[in-house]
Amino acid sequence: MGASFRIMRGTTPRLLWKFMRNFALRNLTNMAAFERRQRRGEPFFPAFVMISVTEACNLSCSGCWVSRGGKKSLTVEQLDGIISQSKRQGSYFFGILGGEPLMYRGLLDVCRKHSDCYFQLFTNATLITPEVAYKMEEVGNITPLISMEGLREESDRRRGRDHVYERTLAGLRACREARLIFGVAASICKSNFKELVSRQHLENMAKEGAAFQWYYIYRPVGADAHPENALDKEEVRQLREFVVEQRRSAPLIIIDTYWGADGRGMCPGATGMSHHISPSGAVEFCPPLQMSRECLNADASNLTDIFHHSAFLADLRHLTAEVSRGCILLEDPQRLVAFLQQQGAEDTTSRGTVMQELQRMQHRAGHDMKEDAIPEKNPLYRMLQKKYFFGFGAYG
């Protein structure tokens, strides 16, 4: 059964209409407007805004950049303001992260208020009870993206808790019972590569009702970084090869935001396609790079002005595109450190040790495969990548 048909069959007409109108149709016009602004050199505003609403989390995962035990959270007024400011710029889609975003009080109420938007909720799913899933179905404009970091033993080891895999599956099944459109995500590293980069995993997730699988590359950042778990160059190549091959016939949609249609690397931050708001209200380049020069005011009414005039973000977009088509955190962390020091960027976290963590980082393999690039083979995905993931002039 095709992935698109399964999505239509597995959800309700109301949720499908919300998805098509709020996500698909509005994103078409938003991306076209963003591309037009970039081409004309008009004031900058990213196509999408990623929002980490809180540092709070009920797990303690190794390799996570969020401060353990952190207390910082956006106010509801700031969250509402971010969304309102973005809508005025034509952007109606938001990635909601944490910590664990379901620990943020009032989140579903904000999503309900902005019924013309669409929200992708990055969650470990352990707090998705049937009651929570049906509340999300009632709100109607939320797609949970459930983090599946390994099978049973790997999940417990990485997450720092017992029975996490079973609890995540329970949350996933609650989403299926509520007929939500939902997906699963994985940060691929050495310890989960064989378990998750497999056809069997894709088939299992499709049977559980997931509409899509989103693959990331593990970044060894944060206070408990575990750099030895980062992928090497050959493993990155194998991941790309797997994604390209499986996208031709997989029973669910496979998503990545690292490669264009020709297989060349891409950084969403370098293109300006997406930037990030931290739980402290700092406006950041991307979620794992927790340093900033600008911060939101009490109601986030200064967000548009920050994006329009931030020399810090503009210079960092230029630097990252100049360094590589991959990830500067992995491929040239010391050049990044020098830039942050020269700019006087500040740590945005509760732990306050980000600069020291970055200074300890060493070069790791990124996703810029250069002459070994593997072009996209799925015709539809290739067309979408050509339209939306081609770099918007960032790489010359």
Coordinates of C-alpha atoms in Angstrom, one line a residue:
M1 CA 0.0 0.0 0.0
G2 CA 1.4 3.4 -1.0
A3 CA 2.4 5.8 1.8
S4 CA 0.1 8.5 0.6
F5 CA -2.9 6.1 0.5
R6 CA -2.1 4.9 4.0
I7 CA -2.1 8.5 5.3
M8 CA -5.5 9.2 3.7
R9 CA -6.9 5.9 5.0
G10 CA -5.4 6.2 8.5
T11 CA -6.7 9.7 9.4
T12 CA -10.0 11.6 9.4
P13 CA -11.2 13.9 6.6
R14 CA -10.9 16.9 9.0
L15 CA -7.3 16.2 9.9
L16 CA -6.4 15.5 6.3
W17 CA -8.0 18.8 5.3
K18 CA -6.0 20.7 8.0
F19 CA -2.8 19.0 6.8
M20 CA -3.4 19.9 3.2
R21 CA -4.5 23.4 3.8
N22 CA -2.4 24.5 6.7
F23 CA 0.8 22.6 5.9
A24 CA 0.9 21.7 2.2
L25 CA -0.9 24.6 0.5
R26 CA 0.4 27.4 2.8
N27 CA 3.9 26.1 2.7
L28 CA 3.8 26.3 -1.1
T29 CA 3.1 30.0 -1.0
N30 CA 5.4 30.5 1.9
M31 CA 8.4 28.9 0.2
A32 CA 7.7 30.8 -3.0
A33 CA 7.6 34.1 -1.0
F34 CA 10.8 33.2 0.8
E35 CA 12.6 32.3 -2.4
R36 CA 11.4 35.6 -3.9
R37 CA 12.7 37.6 -0.9
Q38 CA 16.1 35.9 -1.2
R39 CA 16.4 36.5 -4.9
R40 CA 15.4 40.2 -4.6
G41 CA 17.6 40.8 -1.6
E42 CA 14.6 41.9 0.5
P43 CA 14.7 42.0 4.4
F44 CA 15.4 38.5 5.7
F45 CA 12.9 36.2 7.5
P46 CA 13.3 32.4 7.5
A47 CA 10.8 30.2 5.8
F48 CA 10.2 28.2 9.0
V49 CA 10.9 28.9 12.6
M50 CA 11.9 26.1 15.0
I51 CA 10.9 26.8 18.6
S52 CA 12.3 25.0 21.7
V53 CA 9.6 25.9 24.2
T54 CA 11.3 24.4 27.3
E55 CA 14.5 22.8 28.7
A56 CA 12.4 20.5 30.9
C57 CA 12.4 16.8 30.0
N58 CA 11.4 13.6 31.6
L59 CA 14.3 11.7 30.2
S60 CA 18.1 12.0 30.4
C61 CA 19.5 11.2 27.0
S62 CA 23.2 10.9 26.2
G63 CA 24.3 13.1 23.3
C64 CA 21.5 15.6 23.9
W65 CA 22.3 19.3 23.7
V66 CA 19.5 20.4 26.1
S67 CA 20.6 21.2 29.7
R68 CA 19.7 18.4 32.1
G69 CA 17.5 19.8 34.8
G70 CA 17.2 23.1 33.0
K71 CA 14.5 25.5 34.1
K72 CA 14.3 27.9 31.2
S73 CA 11.1 28.1 29.2
L74 CA 9.4 30.6 26.9
T75 CA 6.5 32.4 28.3
V76 CA 3.1 31.8 26.6
E77 CA 3.2 35.4 25.5
Q78 CA 6.5 34.9 23.8
L79 CA 5.3 31.7 22.1
D80 CA 2.2 33.4 20.9
G81 CA 4.2 36.4 19.7
I82 CA 6.7 34.2 17.7
I83 CA 3.8 32.6 15.9
S84 CA 1.9 35.9 15.3
Q85 CA 5.1 37.6 14.0
S86 CA 5.8 34.7 11.7
K87 CA 2.3 34.6 10.3
R88 CA 2.7 38.3 9.3
Q89 CA 5.7 37.2 7.2
G90 CA 3.7 34.4 5.6
S91 CA 5.1 31.5 7.6
Y92 CA 2.4 29.2 9.1
F93 CA 4.5 26.1 9.9
F94 CA 6.5 25.5 13.1
G95 CA 8.7 22.8 14.6
I96 CA 8.1 22.6 18.3
L97 CA 11.0 21.1 20.3
G98 CA 12.2 20.9 23.9
G99 CA 13.4 19.3 26.2
E100 CA 10.1 17.5 26.0
P101 CA 7.5 19.9 24.6
L102 CA 4.6 18.1 26.2
M103 CA 5.9 19.3 29.6
Y104 CA 5.2 22.9 28.5
R105 CA 2.0 24.0 30.1
G106 CA -0.5 25.6 27.7
L107 CA 1.1 24.3 24.5
L108 CA -2.1 22.7 23.0
D109 CA -4.0 25.8 23.9
V110 CA -1.6 27.9 21.8
C111 CA -1.9 25.5 18.9
R112 CA -5.7 25.7 19.1
K113 CA -5.6 29.5 19.1
H114 CA -3.6 29.5 15.9
S115 CA -5.9 27.2 14.0
D116 CA -4.6 28.5 10.7
C117 CA -1.1 27.1 11.4
Y118 CA 0.5 23.7 11.5
F119 CA 2.8 22.4 14.2
Q120 CA 5.3 19.5 14.1
L121 CA 5.8 18.3 17.6
F122 CA 9.2 16.7 18.3
T123 CA 8.5 14.4 21.2
N124 CA 9.8 11.2 22.9
A125 CA 6.1 10.2 23.1
T126 CA 6.3 8.8 26.6
L127 CA 3.8 11.4 27.7
I128 CA 1.3 10.8 24.9
T129 CA -1.5 9.0 26.7
P130 CA -4.7 8.2 24.8
E131 CA -6.2 11.3 26.4
V132 CA -3.3 13.5 25.1
A133 CA -3.6 12.0 21.7
Y134 CA -7.3 12.7 21.5
K135 CA -6.7 16.3 22.6
M136 CA -4.2 16.7 19.7
E137 CA -6.8 15.2 17.4
E138 CA -9.4 17.7 18.7
V139 CA -7.0 20.6 18.1
G140 CA -6.4 19.2 14.6
N141 CA -3.2 21.0 13.4
I142 CA -0.5 18.9 15.2
T143 CA 1.7 16.2 13.7
P144 CA 3.7 14.4 16.4
L145 CA 7.3 13.5 15.3
I146 CA 8.2 10.7 17.7
S147 CA 11.9 10.2 18.5
M148 CA 12.8 6.5 18.2
E149 CA 16.5 6.3 19.1
G150 CA 16.9 2.6 19.0
L151 CA 15.2 -0.6 19.9
R152 CA 14.6 -1.9 23.4
E153 CA 18.2 -2.1 24.9
E154 CA 19.6 0.9 22.9
S155 CA 16.6 3.1 23.8
D156 CA 17.1 2.4 27.6
R157 CA 20.8 2.9 27.3
R158 CA 20.6 6.2 25.3
R159 CA 17.6 7.6 27.2
G160 CA 18.9 6.9 30.8
R161 CA 15.7 5.3 31.9
D162 CA 14.1 1.9 31.9
H163 CA 11.3 0.7 29.6
V164 CA 11.5 3.7 27.3
Y165 CA 11.1 1.7 24.2
E166 CA 7.8 0.3 25.4
R167 CA 6.6 3.7 26.6
T168 CA 7.4 5.2 23.2
L169 CA 5.6 2.5 21.4
A170 CA 2.6 3.1 23.7
G171 CA 2.6 6.8 22.7
L172 CA 2.9 5.9 19.1
R173 CA 0.0 3.6 19.3
A174 CA -2.1 6.2 21.1
C175 CA -1.5 8.5 18.1
R176 CA -2.6 5.7 15.7
E177 CA -5.8 5.1 17.7
A178 CA -6.6 8.8 17.6
R179 CA -6.0 8.7 13.8
L180 CA -3.4 11.4 14.0
I181 CA -0.9 12.0 11.1
F182 CA 2.4 11.2 12.8
G183 CA 6.0 10.2 12.0
V184 CA 9.1 8.8 13.7
A185 CA 12.5 10.3 13.8
A186 CA 16.0 9.0 14.5
S187 CA 19.4 10.6 15.2
I188 CA 21.6 8.0 13.5
C189 CA 24.9 7.2 15.3
K190 CA 27.2 4.1 15.5
S191 CA 25.2 2.4 18.3
N192 CA 21.8 2.5 16.6
F193 CA 22.9 2.3 12.9
K194 CA 22.2 -1.4 12.3
E195 CA 18.8 -1.3 14.2
L196 CA 17.3 1.8 12.6
V197 CA 19.0 2.0 9.1
S198 CA 17.1 -1.1 8.0
R199 CA 14.2 -2.0 5.8
Q200 CA 12.7 -4.0 8.7
H201 CA 12.6 -0.9 10.9
L202 CA 10.8 1.0 8.2
E203 CA 8.3 -1.8 7.8
N204 CA 7.7 -2.0 11.5
M205 CA 7.1 1.7 11.8
A206 CA 4.7 1.6 8.8
K207 CA 2.7 -1.2 10.5
E208 CA 2.5 0.9 13.6
G209 CA 0.9 3.6 11.5
A210 CA 3.7 6.1 11.0
A211 CA 3.3 8.2 7.9
F212 CA 7.0 9.1 7.6
Q213 CA 10.5 8.4 8.9
W214 CA 12.8 11.3 9.4
Y215 CA 16.6 10.6 9.6
Y216 CA 19.1 13.0 11.1
I217 CA 22.9 12.6 11.6
Y218 CA 24.0 12.5 15.3
R219 CA 25.9 15.6 16.4
P220 CA 28.1 15.1 19.5
V221 CA 27.2 18.2 21.3
G222 CA 26.1 19.1 24.8
A223 CA 27.5 18.3 28.3
D224 CA 27.4 14.5 27.6
A225 CA 28.4 14.5 24.0
H226 CA 29.9 11.0 23.4
P227 CA 31.9 11.9 20.2
E228 CA 32.9 8.3 19.8
N229 CA 29.3 7.6 18.7
A230 CA 29.4 10.0 15.7
L231 CA 29.3 8.4 12.3
D232 CA 32.4 8.1 10.2
K233 CA 32.6 9.1 6.5
E234 CA 31.7 5.6 5.2
E235 CA 28.7 5.3 7.6
V236 CA 27.4 8.7 6.3
R237 CA 27.7 7.4 2.8
Q238 CA 25.8 4.2 3.7
L239 CA 23.1 6.2 5.3
R240 CA 22.6 8.4 2.2
E241 CA 22.7 5.3 0.0
F242 CA 20.1 3.6 2.2
V243 CA 17.8 6.6 2.2
V244 CA 18.0 7.0 -1.6
E245 CA 17.3 3.3 -2.3
Q246 CA 14.5 2.9 0.2
R247 CA 12.7 6.0 -0.8
R248 CA 11.9 4.3 -4.1
S249 CA 9.7 1.6 -2.5
A250 CA 9.5 2.1 1.3
P251 CA 6.0 1.7 2.9
L252 CA 6.3 5.1 4.4
I253 CA 7.7 8.5 3.4
I254 CA 11.4 8.9 4.1
I255 CA 12.5 12.5 4.9
D256 CA 15.9 14.2 5.3
T257 CA 16.9 17.8 5.1
Y258 CA 20.6 17.3 4.4
W259 CA 20.9 16.6 0.7
G260 CA 19.6 18.2 -2.5
A261 CA 18.3 16.4 -5.7
D262 CA 21.9 16.0 -6.9
G263 CA 23.0 14.5 -3.7
R264 CA 25.1 17.5 -2.6
G265 CA 24.9 18.5 1.0
M266 CA 22.8 21.4 2.3
C267 CA 22.6 23.2 5.7
P268 CA 19.1 24.6 6.4
G269 CA 20.6 27.3 8.5
A270 CA 23.1 28.4 5.8
T271 CA 20.3 28.7 3.2
G272 CA 18.2 30.7 5.7
M273 CA 15.4 28.3 5.3
S274 CA 15.1 27.8 9.1
H275 CA 16.4 29.3 12.3
H276 CA 15.7 28.6 16.0
I277 CA 14.3 30.2 19.1
S278 CA 15.7 28.7 22.4
P279 CA 13.8 28.3 25.7
S280 CA 15.5 31.4 27.0
G281 CA 14.1 33.4 24.1
A282 CA 17.4 33.6 22.3
V283 CA 17.3 33.8 18.5
E284 CA 19.8 31.1 17.3
F285 CA 21.2 29.8 14.1
C286 CA 20.1 26.2 14.7
P287 CA 19.0 24.1 17.7
P288 CA 22.4 22.4 18.6
L289 CA 24.3 25.7 18.3
Q290 CA 23.3 27.3 21.6
M291 CA 25.0 30.7 21.2
S292 CA 23.4 34.0 20.3
R293 CA 23.6 37.7 20.1
E294 CA 19.9 38.6 20.1
C295 CA 17.0 37.8 22.4
L296 CA 13.2 38.2 22.3
N297 CA 11.4 40.8 24.4
A298 CA 8.5 40.0 26.6
D299 CA 6.0 39.4 23.8
A300 CA 8.3 38.6 21.0
S301 CA 7.2 41.7 19.1
N302 CA 10.9 42.3 18.2
L303 CA 11.3 39.0 16.3
T304 CA 10.8 40.4 12.8
D305 CA 13.3 43.2 13.5
I306 CA 15.9 40.7 14.8
F307 CA 15.6 38.6 11.7
H308 CA 15.7 41.7 9.4
H309 CA 18.7 43.2 10.9
S310 CA 20.8 40.5 12.7
A311 CA 24.4 40.8 11.4
F312 CA 25.3 37.8 13.6
L313 CA 22.9 35.5 11.8
A314 CA 23.7 36.9 8.4
D315 CA 27.4 36.5 9.0
L316 CA 27.0 33.0 10.3
R317 CA 24.9 32.0 7.3
H318 CA 27.8 33.3 5.1
L319 CA 30.4 31.5 7.1
T320 CA 28.7 28.1 7.2
A321 CA 28.1 28.2 3.4
E322 CA 31.7 29.1 2.9
V323 CA 33.1 26.3 5.1
S324 CA 31.1 23.4 3.7
R325 CA 27.8 22.3 2.3
G326 CA 27.6 20.1 5.4
C327 CA 27.6 21.0 9.1
I328 CA 30.1 23.4 10.5
L329 CA 29.6 21.9 14.0
L330 CA 31.0 18.6 12.7
E331 CA 33.4 19.7 10.0
D332 CA 35.1 22.9 11.4
P333 CA 34.2 23.5 15.1
Q334 CA 37.3 25.5 15.8
R335 CA 36.5 28.0 13.0
L336 CA 33.0 28.3 14.5
V337 CA 34.5 28.9 18.0
A338 CA 36.7 31.7 16.6
F339 CA 33.6 33.3 14.9
L340 CA 31.5 33.1 18.1
Q341 CA 34.3 34.6 20.2
Q342 CA 34.9 37.5 17.7
Q343 CA 31.1 38.2 17.7
G344 CA 30.8 38.2 21.5
A345 CA 28.0 35.5 21.3
E346 CA 26.5 34.4 24.6
D347 CA 25.6 31.0 26.0
T348 CA 21.8 30.7 25.9
T349 CA 21.5 27.6 28.2
S350 CA 21.0 27.0 31.9
R351 CA 24.3 25.1 32.2
G352 CA 26.5 27.9 30.8
T353 CA 29.2 25.6 29.4
V354 CA 28.5 25.7 25.7
M355 CA 31.7 27.5 24.7
Q356 CA 33.9 25.0 26.6
E357 CA 32.0 22.1 25.0
L358 CA 32.5 23.6 21.5
Q359 CA 36.2 24.2 22.2
R360 CA 36.6 20.4 23.0
M361 CA 35.0 19.4 19.7
Q362 CA 37.1 17.8 17.0
H363 CA 36.5 17.4 13.3
R364 CA 33.9 14.7 12.5
A365 CA 32.4 13.5 9.2
G366 CA 29.6 15.6 7.9
H367 CA 27.1 15.0 5.2
D368 CA 28.9 17.0 2.5
M369 CA 30.0 14.1 0.3
K370 CA 31.5 16.3 -2.5
E371 CA 32.6 14.1 -5.4
D372 CA 30.9 11.0 -3.9
A373 CA 27.5 12.6 -3.9
I374 CA 24.6 10.2 -4.5
P375 CA 21.7 11.7 -6.5
E376 CA 18.1 11.3 -5.6
K377 CA 16.3 8.5 -7.4
N378 CA 12.7 9.0 -6.3
P379 CA 11.2 11.2 -9.1
L380 CA 8.7 13.0 -6.8
Y381 CA 11.2 13.7 -4.0
R382 CA 13.8 14.8 -6.6
M383 CA 11.3 17.3 -7.9
L384 CA 10.5 18.6 -4.4
Q385 CA 14.2 18.9 -3.6
K386 CA 14.9 20.8 -6.8
K387 CA 12.1 23.2 -6.0
Y388 CA 12.8 23.7 -2.3
F389 CA 16.1 22.3 -1.2
F390 CA 18.5 23.8 -3.8
G391 CA 20.2 26.3 -1.5
F392 CA 18.5 29.5 -2.4
G393 CA 21.8 31.0 -3.6
A394 CA 23.6 30.3 -0.4
Y395 CA 26.3 28.3 -2.1
G396 CA 26.9 30.6 -5.1

